[in-house]
């Protein structure tokens, strides 16, 4: 008889437990009813079996609650990730569909996908390594001498700070060398707008020069990783040099272009010393960065030495262009009167 009574009680309790668990796991709307059923089941077990029954009910109900809570927590953690992915995809689709400017896929000549967005295949070239590196404009007048000694003075702190660390030296040099072309091109652009006249192609030449120098920097960034204090130095030097060159170009464009011509001569000298250190083995001749292979169309297997060679050739071309521009001004003429050397690499 006792066995039957206990069996009936267990049956009733199991039914209540099933209701409780079902309500807890599958129907959040019946949470109040679930709480009452669980409390009733606990009281019955406590009356029939004492403290052991109460402990069993608590552990069973707690287990169901913990399992349910863990499952819900996992689902809640997954939701934000899924929502972020969906939001990003929706944003890309909405931008492309609304503005009608989808990203175009560019391929190389061999049909492989082009990996760079900062420049395109038609902007690449093979550097002219046959250019004369020994050319030098001998200063003859006051402005020439002022430009020459200004550049020589600028070299002193660079020699002290970098000494023979030519990778970091090249990085700092390019952060300065990329400024004049942008400043000169911007001022010529504004002048063309004010006077309603063409620039003779000089705006494009100077802006292309600035972009070319920036690509030098992007290349050497792959070779020499700048430290925090070197980055801070770039901030200071760029801030001073940009404003100084801006004022200098406004006052005397012929002086400004002569400064850049001498600055490029110093760059040629620095890269020549760089090559000597590479040939002696003082600096490791590592493989050329991927960006250099594509930008200068270098063959596979090229090294850092090949990169320095083409960069030095670029600097020699910039030297010629800026000395030429200064000569035009010294002859009392304007740049627009003579065709600019567009595409001179």
XYZ file of C-alpha atoms in Angstrom, residues 16-308:
293
model
C 4.022 18.859 -12.134
C 7.751 18.821 -12.909
C 7.041 18.316 -16.613
C 4.650 21.245 -16.572
C 7.233 23.356 -14.797
C 10.091 22.455 -17.145
C 7.943 22.810 -20.226
C 6.757 26.177 -19.126
C 10.256 27.281 -18.271
C 11.904 26.100 -21.456
C 9.224 26.703 -24.067
C 6.739 29.317 -22.815
C 8.073 32.482 -21.253
C 4.532 33.859 -21.127
C 3.522 31.355 -18.372
C 6.301 32.148 -15.926
C 3.884 32.824 -13.040
C 2.162 29.442 -13.405
C 5.523 27.737 -13.583
C 6.610 29.314 -10.323
C 3.449 28.094 -8.525
C 3.853 24.550 -9.857
C 7.476 24.402 -8.780
C 6.627 25.664 -5.293
C 3.841 23.067 -4.946
C 6.159 20.277 -6.029
C 8.710 21.368 -3.477
C 6.157 21.371 -0.640
C 4.901 17.875 -1.477
C 8.406 16.414 -1.585
C 9.262 18.141 1.653
C 6.159 16.773 3.449
C 6.607 13.207 2.143
C 10.361 12.779 2.355
C 11.612 15.514 4.622
C 14.841 17.497 3.990
C 16.115 14.974 1.404
C 13.031 15.551 -0.738
C 13.429 19.310 -0.502
C 17.098 19.070 -1.574
C 16.267 16.784 -4.522
C 13.547 19.142 -5.757
C 15.818 22.150 -5.445
C 18.676 20.472 -7.307
C 16.419 19.220 -10.088
C 14.636 22.529 -10.578
C 17.931 24.454 -10.302
C 19.478 22.235 -12.953
C 16.634 22.948 -15.342
C 16.936 26.663 -14.652
C 20.723 26.686 -15.130
C 20.495 24.743 -18.374
C 17.823 27.091 -19.650
C 19.792 30.179 -18.599
C 23.004 28.893 -20.202
C 21.214 28.176 -23.459
C 19.649 31.632 -23.517
C 22.988 33.280 -22.687
C 24.698 31.541 -25.580
C 21.958 32.645 -27.942
C 22.191 36.216 -26.672
C 25.967 36.231 -27.296
C 25.529 35.013 -30.857
C 22.868 37.564 -31.746
C 25.114 40.698 -31.700
C 27.712 39.046 -33.967
C 25.084 37.979 -36.463
C 23.491 41.409 -36.343
C 26.852 43.126 -36.976
C 27.565 40.978 -40.024
C 24.072 41.554 -41.410
C 24.346 45.310 -40.772
C 27.728 45.524 -42.549
C 26.447 43.611 -45.576
C 23.304 45.726 -45.707
C 25.361 48.925 -45.447
C 27.642 47.938 -48.350
C 24.690 46.998 -50.524
C 22.820 50.197 -49.692
C 25.834 52.425 -50.509
C 26.440 50.679 -53.835
C 22.804 50.655 -54.822
C 22.007 54.208 -53.703
C 25.001 56.046 -55.169
C 25.568 53.744 -58.103
C 29.348 53.698 -57.637
C 30.214 50.023 -57.133
C 33.827 49.031 -56.552
C 35.302 47.936 -59.849
C 37.576 44.921 -60.029
C 40.916 45.648 -61.703
C 43.170 42.943 -63.086
C 46.781 42.783 -64.176
C 47.903 42.082 -67.719
C 48.133 38.382 -66.872
C 44.514 38.352 -65.667
C 45.206 38.096 -61.927
C 43.376 40.409 -59.551
C 45.010 43.756 -58.747
C 45.690 43.947 -55.022
C 46.264 47.692 -54.502
C 43.649 50.416 -54.194
C 46.135 53.282 -53.685
C 47.367 53.052 -57.293
C 46.250 51.324 -60.475
C 48.107 49.289 -63.130
C 48.101 52.172 -65.609
C 49.917 54.343 -63.027
C 52.878 51.966 -62.752
C 56.094 52.341 -64.749
C 59.658 51.150 -65.161
C 62.197 53.601 -63.784
C 64.836 55.011 -66.121
C 68.084 53.909 -64.459
C 70.244 55.471 -67.170
C 69.693 59.029 -65.911
C 72.798 61.032 -65.027
C 73.172 61.019 -61.246
C 76.137 63.419 -61.148
C 74.356 66.538 -62.409
C 74.622 69.514 -60.096
C 73.450 73.106 -60.325
C 76.297 75.317 -59.175
C 74.870 78.245 -57.158
C 75.690 81.518 -58.900
C 73.458 84.194 -57.350
C 72.218 85.077 -53.891
C 68.985 83.037 -54.048
C 70.821 79.989 -55.348
C 73.350 80.183 -52.537
C 70.603 80.727 -49.979
C 68.748 77.667 -51.248
C 71.936 75.580 -51.315
C 73.007 76.365 -47.752
C 69.462 76.029 -46.468
C 69.428 72.427 -47.634
C 72.921 71.781 -46.265
C 71.788 73.131 -42.900
C 68.731 70.882 -42.958
C 70.977 67.863 -43.430
C 72.935 68.399 -40.193
C 70.244 67.278 -37.705
C 69.356 64.367 -39.990
C 72.952 63.114 -39.959
C 73.114 63.450 -36.171
C 69.806 61.724 -35.495
C 69.876 58.847 -37.997
C 73.631 58.493 -38.606
C 73.937 55.369 -40.790
C 70.438 53.953 -40.264
C 69.549 54.514 -43.893
C 66.214 52.705 -43.806
C 64.825 55.101 -41.186
C 66.665 57.981 -42.835
C 64.957 57.260 -46.158
C 61.587 57.113 -44.404
C 62.122 60.542 -42.821
C 63.458 61.982 -46.098
C 60.327 60.928 -47.984
C 57.975 62.507 -45.434
C 59.689 65.829 -46.226
C 60.201 65.311 -49.966
C 56.496 64.617 -50.532
C 55.488 68.078 -49.271
C 56.847 70.530 -51.931
C 55.013 68.971 -54.881
C 51.701 69.108 -53.047
C 52.222 72.706 -51.894
C 53.403 73.914 -55.306
C 50.613 72.096 -57.142
C 48.011 73.491 -54.750
C 49.237 77.072 -55.142
C 49.398 76.771 -58.940
C 45.886 75.319 -58.883
C 44.573 78.302 -56.932
C 46.461 80.694 -59.223
C 44.919 79.063 -62.291
C 41.453 79.521 -60.779
C 42.059 83.168 -59.884
C 43.435 84.116 -63.263
C 41.171 81.922 -65.413
C 44.185 80.457 -67.220
C 45.782 77.087 -67.887
C 48.801 75.892 -65.939
C 50.664 74.336 -68.857
C 50.458 70.928 -67.176
C 52.574 71.951 -64.181
C 49.830 71.272 -61.647
C 49.737 67.641 -62.714
C 53.533 67.340 -62.754
C 53.921 68.663 -59.213
C 51.061 66.601 -57.803
C 52.449 63.497 -59.510
C 55.801 64.248 -57.894
C 54.153 64.424 -54.457
C 52.362 61.125 -55.071
C 55.559 59.467 -56.253
C 57.395 60.569 -53.107
C 54.516 59.266 -51.005
C 54.817 55.890 -52.710
C 58.503 55.884 -51.750
C 57.401 56.295 -48.155
C 54.803 53.521 -48.393
C 57.535 51.234 -49.728
C 60.100 51.978 -47.032
C 57.424 51.577 -44.381
C 57.541 47.857 -45.270
C 61.301 47.768 -44.692
C 61.900 50.074 -41.714
C 59.193 50.090 -39.065
C 59.201 53.552 -37.456
C 59.330 53.823 -33.675
C 56.992 56.068 -31.707
C 59.530 58.882 -31.320
C 60.292 58.796 -35.047
C 56.595 59.193 -35.765
C 56.510 62.137 -33.365
C 59.494 63.651 -35.169
C 57.627 63.366 -38.476
C 54.753 65.379 -36.990
C 57.115 68.160 -35.897
C 59.216 68.269 -39.070
C 56.227 68.154 -41.397
C 54.447 70.927 -39.506
C 57.473 73.237 -39.688
C 58.521 72.381 -43.255
C 55.033 72.599 -44.766
C 54.418 76.111 -43.471
C 57.950 77.300 -44.251
C 57.780 76.007 -47.824
C 54.274 77.434 -48.279
C 55.484 80.909 -47.348
C 58.662 80.489 -49.400
C 56.702 79.525 -52.519
C 54.356 82.497 -52.094
C 57.304 84.885 -51.788
C 59.596 83.385 -54.449
C 58.697 80.301 -56.520
C 62.158 80.290 -58.118
C 63.756 80.030 -54.674
C 61.309 77.305 -53.599
C 61.969 75.138 -56.666
C 65.724 75.615 -56.271
C 65.486 74.381 -52.677
C 63.727 71.234 -53.876
C 66.338 70.741 -56.606
C 69.125 70.771 -54.010
C 67.054 68.633 -51.674
C 66.783 65.985 -54.390
C 70.549 66.143 -54.934
C 70.992 65.316 -51.254
C 68.495 62.478 -51.625
C 70.577 60.999 -54.464
C 73.652 61.153 -52.224
C 71.806 59.483 -49.327
C 70.543 56.628 -51.506
C 74.023 56.138 -52.957
C 75.346 55.681 -49.411
C 72.433 53.333 -48.750
C 73.538 51.194 -51.698
C 77.137 51.107 -50.405
C 75.945 49.765 -47.048
C 73.876 47.115 -48.821
C 76.847 46.055 -50.952
C 79.082 45.794 -47.860
C 76.483 43.660 -46.075
C 76.025 46.144 -43.238
C 72.333 46.285 -44.136
C 70.557 43.064 -45.041
C 69.478 42.917 -48.667
C 65.972 41.626 -47.989
C 63.420 40.782 -50.703
C 61.653 43.760 -52.242
C 58.213 44.550 -50.785
C 55.246 43.434 -52.881
C 54.118 47.028 -53.383
C 57.484 47.867 -54.982
C 57.272 44.944 -57.393
C 53.960 46.197 -58.762
C 54.604 49.946 -58.652
C 57.942 49.886 -60.511
C 57.159 46.674 -62.440
C 60.168 44.961 -60.917
C 60.773 41.303 -61.778
C 60.068 38.573 -59.244
C 63.026 37.963 -56.974
C 64.016 41.639 -56.789
C 65.636 42.814 -53.580
C 65.919 45.952 -51.467
C 68.916 46.994 -53.540
C 66.753 47.058 -56.684
C 64.191 49.195 -54.854
C 66.824 51.714 -53.749
